């Protein structure tokens, strides 16, 4: 019976379609809800799932947040084209705009957040300006717009100067404790500057409908990360306070603003229904920060021209990009290998290969070796052809059986010559990999009394014998005119290697510290009153 019901469900296209939609949409819905909860508390979060549904529904009516075209409609003389921002403090914000949550409620910044110390300074700055303007603004425990966090509102004794002030329920600003961004009600001219310079963005629901207490210049100001950004944000907060005392569109308590619902209108006008206060003869406090700045005298000969390094502006100065270069892997590996050889302690048997022949002696050695380079295939073929032709012309002529003098190469061949004590001079490369191939050769040469030298490097030895690389080469016999040069090289080899073998077999290599470690040791020695030489600091 159960199988029959399952077949009936599978045969129903509508049920199958709904099930497929549910399977696909469930992860997306869960992810959206998690991102909503991660934004922090808002006026909707206390309603749980229903608050999330309301936030998603309101997001459908949101609009873009960074255009400023609507702020260009302020007619000159109406007051909407006036701003209170100090122009010299407004600079372009560095970097891209911070990421903001997908939901329009709550409207929060989710990355590039300030440190705990900077967050504390933002709160102190907010409270400082409330205390500095007690007759103009007031700090309330619960924001009229957020209904959770403290907010700055126009003082009850001050009449709302313009329609935006009443539209926002007389609220000027509030800070979000989760990210320390803030919502400000700026004048249209100031909102245009703040958005274009990258310091703020408009609320997605600002100015959408008169039913919401969000005027068109209701903006989210990004949280500052350093002292420079804090000064700019403070400039915008002061401009918001100043605009709350300005008049660019007078509100009439008798006339109802077009488009306002009856509930919102009763909220906005409840202050006008209170009984009139007795006149004390005192005038309202003037807007703060209205004093004229002293004019600075400019020198016409030397005029400062600060450059702007923003996107599409002045060309930035040249910078050393060495540390930003992504080197090929083989270069990184060989550099790391060199560092490891310097840091790690190297046994004497391997460390002796770092003591190579000096440059002048090495030049004389390779000059002699190049005289006895082995034959190439073409040279050998030409020699054999010439010999065969000579034999064919004179069959009774004595054959030249004398073996030519060449440099010997090949590891097994060289070892056999050393063991037979037939090698006159052995040249070993210092960079053989793996080193086990030649690590025994110095000890073998010393035991057999064969002079040896260690030279740079295997590629240079390879050019002598027409190969890419050669681990070791040897001279067995030389011509009489080169005997003196060979004797000089043999004496140098004995003085630098054979006679110093016992000394070198006790010396460990490596153990060289880096610059940071050396500086740390010197600092530690200085603190303890000891002296530390460069040689001592460089060794483990």
PDB file of C-alpha atoms in Angstrom, residues 32 70 77 105 140 192 207-208 214 287 292 301 319 343 352 363 376 434 442 444 468 484 494 521 538:
ATOM      1  CA  UNK A  32      20.419  33.688   3.517  1.00  0.00           C
ATOM      2  CA  UNK A  70      19.100  62.949  -7.125  1.00  0.00           C
ATOM      3  CA  UNK A  77      18.748  79.749  -2.929  1.00  0.00           C
ATOM      4  CA  UNK A 105      17.436  45.833   7.332  1.00  0.00           C
ATOM      5  CA  UNK A 140      18.572  59.119  23.976  1.00  0.00           C
ATOM      6  CA  UNK A 192      26.618  63.898  -2.470  1.00  0.00           C
ATOM      7  CA  UNK A 207      13.553  58.237   0.054  1.00  0.00           C
ATOM      8  CA  UNK A 208      11.647  55.214  -1.330  1.00  0.00           C
ATOM      9  CA  UNK A 214      14.123  57.511   6.014  1.00  0.00           C
ATOM     10  CA  UNK A 287      24.656  76.436  15.123  1.00  0.00           C
ATOM     11  CA  UNK A 292      34.901  81.926  10.085  1.00  0.00           C
ATOM     12  CA  UNK A 301      56.061  82.391  -5.635  1.00  0.00           C
ATOM     13  CA  UNK A 319      58.407  51.527  -6.077  1.00  0.00           C
ATOM     14  CA  UNK A 343      71.983  27.507   8.521  1.00  0.00           C
ATOM     15  CA  UNK A 352      85.683  20.561   2.741  1.00  0.00           C
ATOM     16  CA  UNK A 363      92.887  29.733 -14.295  1.00  0.00           C
ATOM     17  CA  UNK A 376      85.855  14.694 -30.563  1.00  0.00           C
ATOM     18  CA  UNK A 434      74.516  13.802  -4.914  1.00  0.00           C
ATOM     19  CA  UNK A 442      89.841  13.390  -1.079  1.00  0.00           C
ATOM     20  CA  UNK A 444      91.388   8.149  -1.257  1.00  0.00           C
ATOM     21  CA  UNK A 468      77.549  18.977 -19.959  1.00  0.00           C
ATOM     22  CA  UNK A 484     106.889  22.660 -15.278  1.00  0.00           C
ATOM     23  CA  UNK A 494      99.665  19.669  -1.820  1.00  0.00           C
ATOM     24  CA  UNK A 521      71.982  37.864  19.854  1.00  0.00           C
ATOM     25  CA  UNK A 538      77.327  34.442  12.881  1.00  0.00           C
TER      26      UNK A 538
END
